[in-house]
Amino acid sequence: MLLPWIYLPLAIAQKVALVMMDTRVPALSWVLQSKETLKHNLTATMMTYFLNLKYACLNGYQLIFYRLITEGCVHPRWGWRHPSYCKLCAIAEALAAGYEWVVYLDSDAFVRNATLPLPQLLLSYEATVEAQTRELQGIFFGWDYPYTLGPNAGFTALRNSAQTRSMLSFWWNVYAGRFSTDHSYEQHTLHWKLIHMHTFRRALQTLALRSMDPTCAANFTA
């Protein structure tokens, strides 16, 4: 189950939503109420949340943080799925809310250069203006290098269109077998099914945006 924890900037623009998800609430009040020491609670999730919050505030975007209150989510036909799969539900809800763009960031992902609006941010990683605006395009992923040469769903930027919503529906509903609960979860479906489909493959683009450091297992943008 997902619970939205939403921050509304003062100069809100209903065009772009940043979406994050974790089992922990990235609030200082939660840290201070914990019985553990403060240093043990300053997690990567808290750091990346506030970095992404800064980006949202500077650009007038909305940041939506979903807290998972169960260890996963349930597909009505295929059953239980790993928490990593639940990002698809969070993205779908933001698209349904009418945002023109939805950017999903894993708990270890953050926007490093907060001064770049989303179009310029994507452009800096080789998403051309044409690719961002063309009707049958507008779905961008980070690069999974050095782990694979394919896309990484830890950074996903989607323009709200019929094509995007159809792709997301297929991604969620296609049978995943053991990868519903085994690594690499929804990433396996992305690599071995989604990007090979004639219907969607021209819409998907892997950005020149790669992992920060394999030893950190962390991603960043610009």
CSV table of C-alpha atoms in Angstrom, one decimal:
chain,number,residue,atom,x,y,z
A,1,MET,CA,0.0,0.0,0.0
A,2,LEU,CA,1.2,3.5,-0.8
A,3,LEU,CA,0.6,6.6,1.2
A,4,PRO,CA,1.4,9.9,-0.5
A,5,TRP,CA,3.4,12.5,1.4
A,6,ILE,CA,3.2,15.6,-0.7
A,7,TYR,CA,5.2,18.9,-0.6
A,8,LEU,CA,3.5,21.8,-2.3
A,9,PRO,CA,6.0,24.6,-3.3
A,10,LEU,CA,4.6,28.1,-3.1
A,11,ALA,CA,5.1,28.8,-6.8
A,12,ILE,CA,3.6,25.5,-7.9
A,13,ALA,CA,3.6,24.6,-11.5
A,14,GLN,CA,1.2,21.7,-12.3
A,15,LYS,CA,3.4,20.7,-15.2
A,16,VAL,CA,6.1,18.6,-13.5
A,17,ALA,CA,5.9,16.2,-10.6
A,18,LEU,CA,9.0,14.5,-9.0
A,19,VAL,CA,8.1,11.2,-7.5
A,20,MET,CA,10.0,9.2,-4.8
A,21,MET,CA,9.1,6.2,-2.8
A,22,ASP,CA,10.4,4.4,0.3
A,23,THR,CA,9.3,2.7,3.5
A,24,ARG,CA,10.9,5.5,5.6
A,25,VAL,CA,9.5,9.0,6.0
A,26,PRO,CA,12.2,11.6,5.2
A,27,ALA,CA,11.2,14.1,7.9
A,28,LEU,CA,13.4,15.5,10.6
A,29,SER,CA,10.6,15.0,13.1
A,30,TRP,CA,10.7,11.3,12.4
A,31,VAL,CA,14.4,11.3,13.0
A,32,LEU,CA,14.1,13.2,16.3
A,33,GLN,CA,11.4,10.8,17.6
A,34,SER,CA,13.5,7.8,16.9
A,35,LYS,CA,15.2,6.0,19.8
A,36,GLU,CA,18.3,5.5,17.7
A,37,THR,CA,21.1,8.0,17.5
A,38,LEU,CA,20.8,10.8,15.0
A,39,LYS,CA,23.7,9.8,12.9
A,40,HIS,CA,22.2,6.4,12.3
A,41,ASN,CA,19.0,8.0,10.9
A,42,LEU,CA,20.5,10.4,8.4
A,43,THR,CA,20.0,7.9,5.6
A,44,ALA,CA,20.5,8.3,1.9
A,45,THR,CA,16.8,8.5,1.5
A,46,MET,CA,16.7,11.6,3.7
A,47,MET,CA,19.6,13.3,1.9
A,48,THR,CA,18.3,12.6,-1.6
A,49,TYR,CA,14.7,13.7,-0.6
A,50,PHE,CA,15.9,17.1,0.6
A,51,LEU,CA,18.2,17.6,-2.4
A,52,ASN,CA,15.2,16.8,-4.7
A,53,LEU,CA,13.0,19.1,-2.6
A,54,LYS,CA,15.5,21.9,-3.3
A,55,TYR,CA,15.2,21.2,-7.0
A,56,ALA,CA,11.4,21.2,-6.9
A,57,CYS,CA,11.3,24.5,-4.9
A,58,LEU,CA,13.8,26.3,-7.3
A,59,ASN,CA,11.8,25.3,-10.4
A,60,GLY,CA,8.3,25.4,-9.1
A,61,TYR,CA,7.7,21.7,-9.4
A,62,GLN,CA,5.8,19.4,-7.1
A,63,LEU,CA,7.5,16.7,-5.1
A,64,ILE,CA,5.4,13.6,-4.2
A,65,PHE,CA,6.9,11.1,-1.8
A,66,TYR,CA,5.1,7.8,-1.4
A,67,ARG,CA,5.7,5.9,1.8
A,68,LEU,CA,5.3,2.1,1.4
A,69,ILE,CA,3.5,0.8,4.5
A,70,THR,CA,3.8,-2.8,3.3
A,71,GLU,CA,6.8,-4.7,1.9
A,72,GLY,CA,5.5,-4.6,-1.6
A,73,CYS,CA,2.3,-4.3,-3.6
A,74,VAL,CA,-0.2,-6.8,-5.2
A,75,HIS,CA,-1.1,-7.2,-8.8
A,76,PRO,CA,-4.8,-8.4,-9.1
A,77,ARG,CA,-3.8,-11.3,-11.3
A,78,TRP,CA,-0.1,-12.0,-10.7
A,79,GLY,CA,-0.1,-11.5,-7.0
A,80,TRP,CA,2.6,-10.1,-4.7
A,81,ARG,CA,5.4,-8.0,-6.1
A,82,HIS,CA,8.6,-6.6,-4.7
A,83,PRO,CA,8.6,-3.0,-3.5
A,84,SER,CA,10.7,-2.0,-6.5
A,85,TYR,CA,7.8,-2.8,-8.7
A,86,CYS,CA,5.5,-0.4,-6.8
A,87,LYS,CA,7.2,2.6,-8.4
A,88,LEU,CA,5.0,1.9,-11.4
A,89,CYS,CA,1.9,2.4,-9.4
A,90,ALA,CA,3.3,5.7,-8.0
A,91,ILE,CA,4.2,6.9,-11.5
A,92,ALA,CA,0.7,5.9,-12.8
A,93,GLU,CA,-1.0,7.9,-10.1
A,94,ALA,CA,1.0,11.0,-10.9
A,95,LEU,CA,0.2,10.7,-14.6
A,96,ALA,CA,-3.5,10.3,-13.8
A,97,ALA,CA,-3.3,13.5,-11.8
A,98,GLY,CA,-2.6,15.3,-15.0
A,99,TYR,CA,1.0,16.4,-14.8
A,100,GLU,CA,2.6,17.0,-18.1
A,101,TRP,CA,5.8,15.3,-17.0
A,102,VAL,CA,6.5,12.8,-14.2
A,103,VAL,CA,10.1,12.2,-13.1
A,104,TYR,CA,10.6,9.2,-10.8
A,105,LEU,CA,13.8,9.0,-8.7
A,106,ASP,CA,14.9,6.1,-6.6
A,107,SER,CA,15.8,6.7,-3.0
A,108,ASP,CA,19.5,6.9,-4.0
A,109,ALA,CA,18.9,9.3,-6.9
A,110,PHE,CA,19.0,13.1,-6.8
A,111,VAL,CA,19.3,16.1,-9.0
A,112,ARG,CA,22.7,17.5,-8.5
A,113,ASN,CA,22.4,20.7,-10.5
A,114,ALA,CA,19.2,22.2,-9.2
A,115,THR,CA,19.4,25.2,-11.4
A,116,LEU,CA,18.5,23.3,-14.6
A,117,PRO,CA,14.8,23.1,-15.4
A,118,LEU,CA,13.7,19.7,-16.6
A,119,PRO,CA,13.9,20.3,-20.4
A,120,GLN,CA,17.5,21.6,-20.0
A,121,LEU,CA,18.4,18.7,-17.6
A,122,LEU,CA,17.2,16.1,-20.1
A,123,LEU,CA,18.9,18.0,-23.0
A,124,SER,CA,22.2,17.9,-21.1
A,125,TYR,CA,22.0,14.1,-21.2
A,126,GLU,CA,21.2,13.9,-25.0
A,127,ALA,CA,17.4,14.0,-24.9
A,128,THR,CA,16.9,16.4,-27.9
A,129,VAL,CA,14.1,18.9,-28.0
A,130,GLU,CA,12.5,16.9,-30.8
A,131,ALA,CA,12.6,13.7,-28.6
A,132,GLN,CA,11.1,15.6,-25.7
A,133,THR,CA,8.2,16.9,-27.8
A,134,ARG,CA,7.5,14.4,-30.5
A,135,GLU,CA,4.2,12.6,-30.1
A,136,LEU,CA,5.5,9.0,-30.0
A,137,GLN,CA,8.5,9.7,-27.9
A,138,GLY,CA,9.1,11.3,-24.5
A,139,ILE,CA,10.1,8.3,-22.3
A,140,PHE,CA,13.6,8.6,-20.8
A,141,PHE,CA,15.7,6.4,-18.5
A,142,GLY,CA,19.0,6.6,-16.8
A,143,TRP,CA,21.8,4.4,-18.0
A,144,ASP,CA,22.5,1.1,-16.1
A,145,TYR,CA,26.2,1.2,-16.8
A,146,PRO,CA,28.5,-0.3,-15.5
A,147,TYR,CA,26.0,-3.1,-14.6
A,148,THR,CA,24.4,-3.4,-18.0
A,149,LEU,CA,24.3,-1.3,-21.2
A,150,GLY,CA,20.6,-0.9,-21.0
A,151,PRO,CA,18.2,1.5,-19.2
A,152,ASN,CA,17.9,2.0,-15.5
A,153,ALA,CA,14.5,2.8,-14.1
A,154,GLY,CA,16.0,4.5,-11.0
A,155,PHE,CA,15.7,7.7,-13.0
A,156,THR,CA,12.7,7.8,-15.3
A,157,ALA,CA,11.2,10.9,-17.0
A,158,LEU,CA,7.9,10.5,-18.8
A,159,ARG,CA,5.9,12.9,-20.8
A,160,ASN,CA,2.2,12.4,-20.2
A,161,SER,CA,0.8,10.9,-23.4
A,162,ALA,CA,-1.4,8.0,-24.5
A,163,GLN,CA,1.8,6.3,-25.6
A,164,THR,CA,3.4,6.7,-22.2
A,165,ARG,CA,0.3,5.5,-20.3
A,166,SER,CA,0.0,2.5,-22.6
A,167,MET,CA,3.6,1.6,-22.0
A,168,LEU,CA,3.3,1.9,-18.2
A,169,SER,CA,0.1,-0.2,-18.2
A,170,PHE,CA,1.9,-3.0,-20.2
A,171,TRP,CA,4.9,-2.8,-17.9
A,172,TRP,CA,2.8,-3.3,-14.8
A,173,ASN,CA,0.4,-5.9,-16.3
A,174,VAL,CA,2.8,-8.2,-18.2
A,175,TYR,CA,3.6,-11.5,-16.6
A,176,ALA,CA,7.0,-11.2,-14.8
A,177,GLY,CA,7.3,-14.8,-13.5
A,178,ARG,CA,9.8,-15.1,-10.6
A,179,PHE,CA,11.0,-11.6,-11.3
A,180,SER,CA,7.9,-10.3,-9.6
A,181,THR,CA,9.8,-10.9,-6.3
A,182,ASP,CA,13.4,-11.8,-7.5
A,183,HIS,CA,16.1,-9.4,-8.6
A,184,SER,CA,16.0,-7.5,-11.0
A,185,TYR,CA,12.2,-7.1,-10.6
A,186,GLU,CA,10.6,-4.5,-12.9
A,187,GLN,CA,14.1,-3.8,-14.4
A,188,HIS,CA,14.1,-7.3,-15.9
A,189,THR,CA,10.8,-6.7,-17.6
A,190,LEU,CA,12.1,-3.4,-18.9
A,191,HIS,CA,15.3,-5.0,-20.3
A,192,TRP,CA,13.9,-8.2,-21.7
A,193,LYS,CA,10.3,-7.3,-22.8
A,194,LEU,CA,9.5,-3.7,-22.9
A,195,ILE,CA,12.4,-2.3,-25.0
A,196,HIS,CA,12.1,-5.0,-27.6
A,197,MET,CA,8.4,-4.4,-28.3
A,198,HIS,CA,7.8,-2.7,-31.7
A,199,THR,CA,5.0,-0.6,-30.1
A,200,PHE,CA,7.2,1.1,-27.6
A,201,ARG,CA,10.9,0.8,-28.5
A,202,ARG,CA,11.0,4.0,-30.6
A,203,ALA,CA,9.5,5.9,-27.6
A,204,LEU,CA,12.1,4.8,-25.1
A,205,GLN,CA,15.5,6.5,-24.8
A,206,THR,CA,18.4,5.7,-22.5
A,207,LEU,CA,20.1,8.9,-21.5
A,208,ALA,CA,23.8,9.5,-21.1
A,209,LEU,CA,23.3,9.5,-17.4
A,210,ARG,CA,25.1,6.8,-15.6
A,211,SER,CA,25.7,5.6,-12.0
A,212,MET,CA,27.8,7.8,-9.8
A,213,ASP,CA,30.0,5.1,-8.4
A,214,PRO,CA,29.5,1.3,-8.5
A,215,THR,CA,30.7,1.0,-4.9
A,216,CYS,CA,28.0,3.5,-3.8
A,217,ALA,CA,25.2,2.0,-5.8
A,218,ALA,CA,24.0,5.6,-6.2
A,219,ASN,CA,22.7,7.6,-9.2
A,220,PHE,CA,22.7,11.3,-9.8
A,221,THR,CA,21.8,13.8,-12.5
A,222,ALA,CA,23.5,16.9,-13.9
